[in-house]
Coordinates of C-alpha atoms and ligand atoms in Angstrom, one line a residue:
M6 CA 0.0 0.0 0.0
N7 CA 1.4 3.4 -0.9
E8 CA 2.0 6.1 1.7
A9 CA -0.8 8.4 0.6
R10 CA -3.3 5.6 0.9
A11 CA -2.0 4.4 4.2
G12 CA -2.1 7.9 5.6
A13 CA -5.7 8.5 4.4
L14 CA -6.7 5.1 5.9
E15 CA -5.2 6.0 9.3
L16 CA -7.2 9.3 9.4
V17 CA -10.4 7.5 8.6
L18 CA -9.8 4.9 11.3
K19 CA -9.1 7.6 13.9
L20 CA -12.4 9.4 13.0
R21 CA -14.2 6.1 13.3
D22 CA -12.6 5.2 16.7
A23 CA -13.9 8.5 17.9
G24 CA -17.4 7.3 16.9
F25 CA -17.8 9.2 13.6
E26 CA -18.7 8.1 10.2
A27 CA -15.8 8.6 7.7
Y28 CA -15.2 7.6 4.1
W29 CA -12.9 8.3 1.2
V30 CA -14.8 10.4 -1.3
G31 CA -14.8 11.9 -4.8
G32 CA -11.9 11.6 -7.3
C33 CA -10.0 9.0 -5.4
V34 CA -12.9 6.6 -5.4
R35 CA -13.4 7.3 -9.1
D36 CA -9.7 6.6 -9.8
M37 CA -9.7 3.4 -7.8
L38 CA -12.6 2.1 -9.8
L39 CA -10.8 2.9 -13.0
Q40 CA -7.6 1.2 -11.7
R41 CA -5.8 4.4 -11.7
E42 CA -3.5 5.7 -9.0
P43 CA -5.5 8.5 -7.1
K44 CA -3.6 11.8 -7.0
D45 CA -4.8 12.4 -3.5
Y46 CA -7.4 11.0 -1.0
D47 CA -10.2 13.2 0.3
I48 CA -12.2 12.3 3.4
A49 CA -15.9 13.0 4.1
T50 CA -17.2 12.7 7.7
N51 CA -20.2 13.5 9.9
A52 CA -17.8 15.0 12.4
L53 CA -18.3 18.8 12.6
P54 CA -15.3 21.0 11.8
D55 CA -14.7 21.7 15.5
Q56 CA -14.8 18.0 16.3
V57 CA -12.3 17.3 13.5
L58 CA -10.0 20.0 14.8
A59 CA -10.3 18.7 18.4
L60 CA -9.4 15.2 17.1
F61 CA -6.5 16.5 15.0
P62 CA -4.8 19.4 16.7
G63 CA -2.3 19.7 13.8
G64 CA -5.2 20.4 11.4
H65 CA -6.2 23.8 10.1
A66 CA -9.4 25.1 8.6
V67 CA -9.1 26.1 5.0
G68 CA -12.7 26.6 4.2
R69 CA -14.2 26.8 7.7
A70 CA -17.5 28.1 6.2
F71 CA -17.6 24.9 4.0
G72 CA -16.4 22.6 6.8
V73 CA -13.1 21.7 5.2
I74 CA -10.1 21.0 7.4
L75 CA -6.6 20.1 6.2
V76 CA -5.1 17.5 8.5
P77 CA -1.5 16.1 8.2
D78 CA -1.2 12.3 8.3
S79 CA 1.7 10.6 10.1
G80 CA 3.8 11.1 7.0
K81 CA 3.1 14.9 7.1
R82 CA 1.0 14.6 4.0
F83 CA -2.1 16.9 4.1
V84 CA -5.5 15.3 3.6
E85 CA -8.7 17.2 3.2
I86 CA -11.4 16.2 5.7
A87 CA -14.7 17.7 4.9
T88 CA -17.9 17.5 6.9
F89 CA -20.9 16.1 5.0
R90 CA -22.8 19.1 3.7
E91 CA -25.4 20.4 1.3
D92 CA -25.1 23.7 -0.6
H93 CA -28.0 26.1 -0.9
G94 CA -28.6 28.8 -3.5
T95 CA -26.0 30.6 -5.5
V96 CA -25.1 34.3 -5.5
D97 CA -22.5 34.6 -8.2
G98 CA -22.8 31.5 -10.4
R99 CA -19.9 30.0 -8.6
H100 CA -20.4 29.7 -4.8
P101 CA -23.3 28.6 -2.7
Q102 CA -25.1 31.2 -0.6
R103 CA -25.2 29.0 2.4
V104 CA -24.2 25.5 3.4
S105 CA -25.6 23.2 6.1
F106 CA -24.0 20.2 7.5
S107 CA -25.7 17.0 6.6
D108 CA -25.3 13.3 5.8
A109 CA -23.4 11.1 3.4
R110 CA -26.3 11.0 0.9
A111 CA -26.7 14.7 0.7
D112 CA -23.0 15.1 0.4
A113 CA -23.0 12.9 -2.6
M114 CA -25.9 14.9 -4.2
R115 CA -24.1 18.2 -4.0
R116 CA -21.1 17.0 -6.0
D117 CA -20.7 17.8 -9.7
F118 CA -20.6 14.5 -11.7
T119 CA -21.8 11.0 -10.9
V120 CA -18.3 9.6 -11.3
N121 CA -17.1 12.1 -8.7
A122 CA -19.8 11.5 -6.2
M123 CA -19.1 8.1 -4.7
L124 CA -17.9 7.3 -1.2
M125 CA -15.9 4.3 -0.2
D126 CA -15.4 2.5 3.1
P127 CA -11.6 2.0 3.0
V128 CA -11.8 -1.0 5.4
T129 CA -14.4 -3.1 3.6
E130 CA -13.9 -1.4 0.3
T131 CA -17.7 -1.1 0.0
I132 CA -18.8 1.7 -2.3
L133 CA -21.7 4.1 -1.4
D134 CA -23.2 5.0 -4.7
Y135 CA -26.3 7.2 -4.4
V136 CA -26.1 8.6 -7.9
G137 CA -25.4 5.7 -10.3
G138 CA -21.7 6.6 -10.5
R139 CA -20.6 3.1 -10.9
D140 CA -22.7 2.6 -14.0
D141 CA -21.4 5.7 -15.5
I142 CA -17.9 4.7 -14.9
A143 CA -18.6 1.4 -16.6
R144 CA -20.2 3.2 -19.6
H145 CA -17.5 5.9 -19.6
L146 CA -19.9 8.8 -19.2
I147 CA -19.7 12.2 -17.6
R148 CA -23.2 13.0 -16.3
T149 CA -24.2 15.7 -13.7
V150 CA -25.7 14.6 -10.4
G151 CA -29.3 15.6 -10.9
D152 CA -30.7 18.1 -13.3
P153 CA -27.9 19.4 -15.5
Q154 CA -29.4 22.8 -16.1
K155 CA -29.8 23.4 -12.4
R156 CA -26.4 22.1 -11.6
F157 CA -24.6 24.3 -14.1
E158 CA -26.6 27.3 -13.0
E159 CA -25.3 26.8 -9.5
D160 CA -21.7 26.8 -10.6
Y161 CA -20.6 27.7 -14.2
L162 CA -17.1 26.3 -13.5
R163 CA -18.7 22.9 -13.8
L164 CA -19.1 23.5 -17.6
L165 CA -15.4 23.5 -18.0
R166 CA -14.8 20.7 -15.5
A167 CA -17.2 18.5 -17.5
I168 CA -15.0 18.9 -20.6
R169 CA -11.8 18.5 -18.6
F170 CA -13.0 15.2 -17.1
A171 CA -14.3 14.0 -20.4
A172 CA -10.9 14.8 -22.0
T173 CA -8.7 13.4 -19.3
L174 CA -10.7 10.2 -18.6
Q175 CA -11.5 9.9 -22.3
F176 CA -15.2 9.6 -21.4
A177 CA -18.2 10.8 -23.5
I178 CA -20.6 13.4 -22.2
E179 CA -24.1 12.2 -21.6
P180 CA -26.5 13.9 -24.0
A181 CA -28.6 15.9 -21.6
T182 CA -25.5 17.1 -19.8
A183 CA -23.9 18.0 -23.2
D184 CA -27.0 19.9 -24.2
A185 CA -27.0 21.9 -21.0
I186 CA -23.3 22.7 -21.4
K187 CA -24.1 24.2 -24.9
Q188 CA -27.0 26.1 -23.5
Y189 CA -24.9 27.7 -20.7
A190 CA -21.6 28.0 -22.5
P191 CA -21.7 31.8 -22.8
C192 CA -22.0 32.0 -19.0
I193 CA -18.4 30.7 -18.6
T194 CA -17.2 34.3 -18.9
S195 CA -18.5 35.0 -15.4
V196 CA -15.9 32.5 -13.9
S197 CA -12.6 34.0 -12.8
A198 CA -9.7 34.0 -15.3
D199 CA -7.6 32.0 -12.8
R200 CA -10.1 29.1 -12.7
I201 CA -10.4 29.1 -16.4
R202 CA -6.6 29.1 -16.9
I203 CA -6.2 26.2 -14.5
E204 CA -8.9 24.1 -16.1
L205 CA -7.6 24.7 -19.7
T206 CA -4.1 24.0 -18.6
R207 CA -5.1 20.8 -16.9
L208 CA -6.9 19.7 -20.0
L209 CA -3.9 20.4 -22.2
L210 CA -1.5 18.6 -19.9
E211 CA -3.5 15.7 -18.6
A212 CA -5.6 14.6 -21.5
P213 CA -4.0 11.7 -23.4
R214 CA -5.2 13.4 -26.6
A215 CA -5.4 17.1 -25.9
G216 CA -6.5 17.8 -29.5
D217 CA -9.6 15.8 -28.9
G218 CA -10.1 17.8 -25.7
V219 CA -10.0 21.1 -27.5
D220 CA -12.5 19.6 -30.0
L221 CA -14.9 19.0 -27.1
L222 CA -14.3 22.6 -26.0
D223 CA -15.3 23.7 -29.5
Q224 CA -18.3 21.5 -29.9
S225 CA -19.6 22.7 -26.5
G226 CA -19.5 26.3 -27.5
L227 CA -17.0 27.0 -24.6
L228 CA -14.1 27.8 -26.9
D229 CA -16.0 30.6 -28.7
A230 CA -16.8 32.1 -25.3
I231 CA -13.3 31.9 -23.9
L232 CA -10.9 32.0 -26.8
P233 CA -12.6 33.3 -30.0
E234 CA -9.1 33.8 -31.5
V235 CA -8.5 30.0 -31.4
S236 CA -12.0 29.3 -32.7
A237 CA -11.1 31.5 -35.7
M238 CA -8.6 28.9 -36.9
K239 CA -11.4 26.6 -38.0
G240 CA -11.7 26.4 -41.8
V241 CA -8.7 28.6 -42.5
E242 CA -7.2 26.7 -45.5
Q243 CA -3.5 26.2 -46.0
P244 CA -1.4 25.5 -49.0
P245 CA -1.7 21.7 -49.5
Q246 CA 2.0 21.2 -50.5
F247 CA 3.1 22.4 -47.0
H248 CA 0.0 21.2 -45.1
P249 CA -1.5 18.1 -46.6
E250 CA -3.3 17.5 -43.3
G251 CA -5.8 20.3 -43.7
D252 CA -6.7 23.7 -42.2
V253 CA -5.0 25.5 -39.4
W254 CA -7.4 24.1 -36.8
T255 CA -6.7 20.5 -37.9
H256 CA -3.0 21.1 -37.9
T257 CA -3.0 22.4 -34.4
R258 CA -5.3 19.6 -33.1
I259 CA -2.9 17.0 -34.6
M260 CA 0.0 18.7 -32.8
L261 CA -1.9 18.6 -29.5
N262 CA -2.7 15.0 -29.9
T263 CA 0.9 14.1 -30.6
M264 CA 2.3 16.2 -27.7
Q265 CA 3.4 14.4 -24.6
S266 CA 4.4 17.1 -22.1
D267 CA 4.0 18.2 -18.6
D268 CA 5.3 21.7 -19.5
L269 CA 2.4 24.2 -19.7
R270 CA 4.6 26.6 -21.7
L271 CA 5.0 24.1 -24.5
A272 CA 1.3 23.1 -24.4
W273 CA 0.1 26.7 -24.7
A274 CA 2.8 27.5 -27.3
V275 CA 1.5 24.6 -29.4
W276 CA -2.1 25.6 -29.0
L277 CA -1.6 29.2 -29.9
H278 CA 1.4 29.1 -32.3
D279 CA -0.7 29.7 -35.5
I280 CA -3.4 32.0 -34.1
G281 CA -1.8 34.7 -36.3
K282 CA -2.9 32.9 -39.4
P283 CA -6.6 33.7 -39.6
P284 CA -6.0 37.5 -39.5
T285 CA -3.1 37.4 -41.9
A286 CA -4.4 34.9 -44.5
A287 CA -4.2 36.3 -48.0
Q288 CA -4.2 35.1 -51.6
I289 CA -1.1 36.4 -53.4
E290 CA -0.7 35.5 -57.0
G291 CA -3.0 32.5 -56.6
R292 CA -1.2 31.2 -53.5
I293 CA -2.3 31.2 -49.9
R294 CA 0.1 33.1 -47.7
F295 CA 0.3 34.1 -44.0
D296 CA 2.9 36.8 -44.1
R297 CA 4.1 37.9 -40.6
H298 CA 1.7 35.4 -38.9
A299 CA 4.3 34.6 -36.2
G300 CA 4.7 38.1 -35.0
V301 CA 1.0 38.9 -35.3
G302 CA 0.2 35.6 -33.4
A303 CA 2.7 36.4 -30.7
D304 CA 1.1 39.7 -30.0
M305 CA -2.4 38.0 -29.9
A306 CA -1.1 35.3 -27.6
D307 CA 0.4 38.0 -25.3
A308 CA -3.1 39.6 -25.0
I309 CA -4.8 36.2 -24.4
L310 CA -2.3 35.2 -21.8
R311 CA -2.6 38.5 -20.0
R312 CA -6.4 38.1 -20.1
L313 CA -6.0 34.6 -18.5
R314 CA -3.6 36.1 -15.9
F315 CA -0.6 33.8 -16.6
A316 CA 2.6 34.4 -14.6
N317 CA 4.7 37.0 -16.4
R318 CA 7.6 34.6 -17.0
D319 CA 5.4 31.9 -18.5
R320 CA 3.7 34.4 -20.7
E321 CA 7.0 35.8 -22.0
I322 CA 8.4 32.3 -22.8
I323 CA 5.2 31.2 -24.6
V324 CA 5.0 34.5 -26.6
S325 CA 8.7 34.3 -27.6
C326 CA 8.3 30.6 -28.7
I327 CA 5.4 31.8 -31.0
R328 CA 7.3 34.8 -32.3
G329 CA 10.3 32.7 -33.2
H330 CA 8.6 29.6 -34.5
M331 CA 9.4 30.4 -38.2
R332 CA 13.0 31.1 -37.5
F333 CA 13.8 27.4 -37.9
A334 CA 13.5 27.8 -41.6
D335 CA 16.6 30.0 -41.5
V336 CA 18.7 27.5 -39.7
P337 CA 20.6 26.2 -42.7
Q338 CA 21.8 29.7 -43.6
M339 CA 22.3 31.0 -40.1
R340 CA 25.7 32.0 -39.0
P341 CA 27.1 29.4 -36.5
A342 CA 27.6 31.9 -33.7
R343 CA 24.1 33.2 -34.0
L344 CA 22.6 29.7 -34.1
R345 CA 24.7 28.7 -31.1
R346 CA 23.6 31.7 -29.1
W347 CA 20.0 30.9 -29.8
M348 CA 20.5 27.2 -28.9
A349 CA 22.0 28.3 -25.6
Q350 CA 18.9 30.1 -24.5
P351 CA 16.9 28.4 -21.7
E352 CA 13.7 28.2 -23.7
F353 CA 15.3 26.6 -26.8
P354 CA 14.3 23.0 -25.9
I355 CA 10.7 24.2 -25.8
E356 CA 11.0 26.0 -29.2
L357 CA 12.7 22.9 -30.7
E358 CA 9.9 20.6 -29.5
L359 CA 7.3 23.0 -30.9
H360 CA 9.1 22.9 -34.2
R361 CA 9.3 19.1 -34.2
L362 CA 5.6 18.8 -33.5
D363 CA 4.9 21.4 -36.2
C364 CA 6.8 19.4 -38.8
L365 CA 5.3 16.1 -37.7
A366 CA 1.8 17.4 -38.0
S367 CA 2.4 18.7 -41.6
H368 CA 5.1 17.8 -44.2
K369 CA 6.8 15.4 -41.7
K370 CA 10.3 16.5 -42.8
D371 CA 13.0 16.5 -40.1
D372 CA 16.0 18.0 -41.9
I373 CA 16.3 21.1 -39.7
Q374 CA 15.9 19.1 -36.6
K375 CA 18.7 16.8 -37.8
I376 CA 21.0 19.8 -38.3
I377 CA 20.4 21.0 -34.8
E378 CA 20.8 17.6 -33.3
T379 CA 24.2 17.3 -35.0
I380 CA 25.3 20.6 -33.5
Q381 CA 24.0 19.6 -30.1
H382 CA 25.9 16.4 -30.3
E383 CA 29.1 18.2 -31.2
L384 CA 28.6 20.7 -28.4
A385 CA 27.9 17.9 -25.9
N386 CA 31.2 16.2 -26.9
Q387 CA 33.3 19.3 -26.7
V388 CA 35.4 19.2 -23.6
S389 CA 35.5 22.7 -22.1
L390 CA 38.9 23.7 -20.9
P391 CA 39.6 25.1 -17.5
E392 CA 40.5 28.7 -17.0
R393 CA 44.2 29.6 -17.1
W394 CA 45.9 30.0 -13.8
I395 CA 48.8 32.0 -15.2
R396 CA 48.3 35.2 -17.2
G397 CA 50.8 37.4 -19.1
T398 CA 51.0 39.9 -16.2
D399 CA 52.1 37.1 -13.8
I400 CA 55.1 36.4 -16.1
L401 CA 56.0 40.0 -16.3
E402 CA 56.0 40.1 -12.5
L403 CA 58.5 37.3 -12.5
G404 CA 60.9 39.7 -14.1
L405 CA 60.8 38.7 -17.8
P406 CA 60.9 41.7 -20.1
P407 CA 57.9 42.2 -22.5
G408 CA 58.4 40.3 -25.8
P409 CA 57.6 37.2 -27.7
E410 CA 59.0 35.0 -25.0
I411 CA 56.0 35.8 -22.7
G412 CA 53.8 33.9 -25.2
Y413 CA 56.1 30.9 -25.0
W414 CA 55.9 30.7 -21.2
L415 CA 52.2 31.3 -21.2
Q416 CA 51.7 28.3 -23.3
E417 CA 54.2 26.2 -21.2
A418 CA 52.4 27.2 -18.0
Y419 CA 49.0 26.3 -19.4
D420 CA 50.2 22.9 -20.8
A421 CA 51.7 22.2 -17.3
Q422 CA 48.4 23.1 -15.7
L423 CA 46.5 20.8 -18.1
N424 CA 49.0 18.1 -17.6
G425 CA 48.6 18.3 -13.8
I426 CA 52.2 19.3 -13.0
A427 CA 51.0 21.5 -10.2
D428 CA 47.8 21.3 -8.1
S429 CA 47.3 25.0 -7.5
R430 CA 48.1 28.4 -8.9
D431 CA 50.8 29.0 -6.3
N432 CA 52.5 25.8 -7.0
L433 CA 52.3 26.4 -10.7
L434 CA 53.8 29.9 -10.3
Q435 CA 56.7 28.3 -8.3
W436 CA 57.3 25.7 -11.0
L437 CA 57.2 28.4 -13.7
R438 CA 59.7 30.6 -11.7
Q439 CA 62.1 27.6 -11.6
Q440 CA 61.7 26.9 -15.3
I441 CA 62.4 30.5 -16.2
A442 CA 65.4 30.7 -13.8
G443 CA 66.8 27.7 -15.6
R444 CA 66.9 29.5 -18.9
H445 CA 67.7 33.0 -17.5
P446 CA 70.3 32.6 -14.7
D447 CA 70.8 36.4 -15.0
L448 CA 67.2 37.3 -13.8
P449 CA 66.9 38.4 -10.1
Ligands
ATP506 P1 -8.7 15.4 -9.7 O1 -8.2 14.0 -9.8 O2 -8.7 16.2 -10.9 O3 -8.2 16.1 -8.5 P2 -11.2 15.3 -8.2 O4 -12.4 14.6 -8.5 O5 -10.4 15.0 -7.0 O6 -10.3 15.2 -9.5 P3 -11.3 18.0 -7.2 O7 -11.4 19.3 -7.9 O8 -10.0 17.7 -6.4 O9 -11.5 16.9 -8.2 O10 -12.5 17.9 -6.3 C1 -12.8 16.9 -5.3 C2 -14.2 16.5 -5.4 O11 -15.0 17.6 -5.0 C3 -14.8 16.1 -6.7 O12 -14.6 14.7 -7.0 C4 -16.2 16.5 -6.6 O13 -16.9 15.4 -6.0 C5 -16.2 17.7 -5.7 N1 -16.2 19.0 -6.5 C6 -15.1 19.7 -6.8 N2 -15.4 20.8 -7.5 C7 -16.8 20.8 -7.5 C8 -17.7 21.7 -8.1 N3 -17.3 22.8 -8.7 N4 -19.0 21.4 -8.0 C9 -19.4 20.3 -7.3 N5 -18.6 19.4 -6.8 C10 -17.3 19.6 -6.9
MG507 MG1 -8.7 15.9 -6.2

């Protein structure tokens, strides 16, 4: 049994020893039924927040109003212990007006999707399923607990969570739930930028096929509401000789499906790298062109990432990857020093991976990548020499007059250093003084 599981079991047992009901709940139960490793274990109990705190003095209330206490297990891993509750009313399309403490059944009913609403007795491994969650897991379906319209009206973030769970678990969305998502999609804009950014990023990074995930976003109408600039890529045709795969949207989706990454900067750079194409598309002498799309797209991405309140450093890196993504075409003609300086920049690996995915999702040529790999290989095998211990001035100070002989002794000293004749600068100086004295008995 792994440590997280053992720690969460120990907390349940302690609550039960004190006479309370306690279960594992939510995502961990879902993941166990799917034979996946749960990310963390949450606990639901009928103990009131003060009773939880009395039992676990190391705990602290994170959402006291909601009855959520973070408690460290014996391995100092924090586990969320939440009192069974029901939520009443909404004020802002996100938070309940009031909560009341309740029982296990009501606690299941307030949760978002049936697959997330089961409780489990960790001792007997019995599942408490008040909402048909087990059937939906078996059928691979995301379905709201209860009436979808009502449940989305209570909290519009659930619109995006539905898509994220469908994409990461590779489940379908039950039709009534899907219809309600379409109906309420425009309301997503009332959810905070931070929550939207977090959900979109999790979808990009956790979905086995993130391209299918963004398709779901599109079909649900959420993409139009959140990122119309990305939506605009649909149907923007590209020259078939460079892009046999199809339009800009298809190209981007293929890249996202191929991407395997836990780096949000790469994921967002991939998603947004061609958003400059729709506004720059033009027919010039019968050919489709997207002149300056990288620069235009970089500026658009900058605005999007500011809107979604990305950390400045992440935003800058994503934007610079997009701005530079056509530079790879210049690699064969680039001066070596310029190429090496570029390759030495910390974000270069992200740019190169963006380029690799870009090629794979279109003409499938990898000649530029090969050039870069060859240089990287050479650089990796280049032994870097240590700094010189002895400089020209040191030799002048030993009394030798300025002149060509200084160069000779410099070289001798460096060879001696590289050959390990002395183990420190002082010893090397002493060795050098003796050598010079041997040649110039006249020196002081
Ligand atoms: P993950 O593996 O992504 O963490 P999770 O199911 O644990 O998935 P959390 O966001 O950690 O998801 O939430 C824990 C549980 O709380 C969910 O399983 C769900 O039962 C409930 N929950 C979370 N957010 C909401 C919400 N907005 N509305 C209703 N229930 C929610
Ligand atoms: Mg969780």
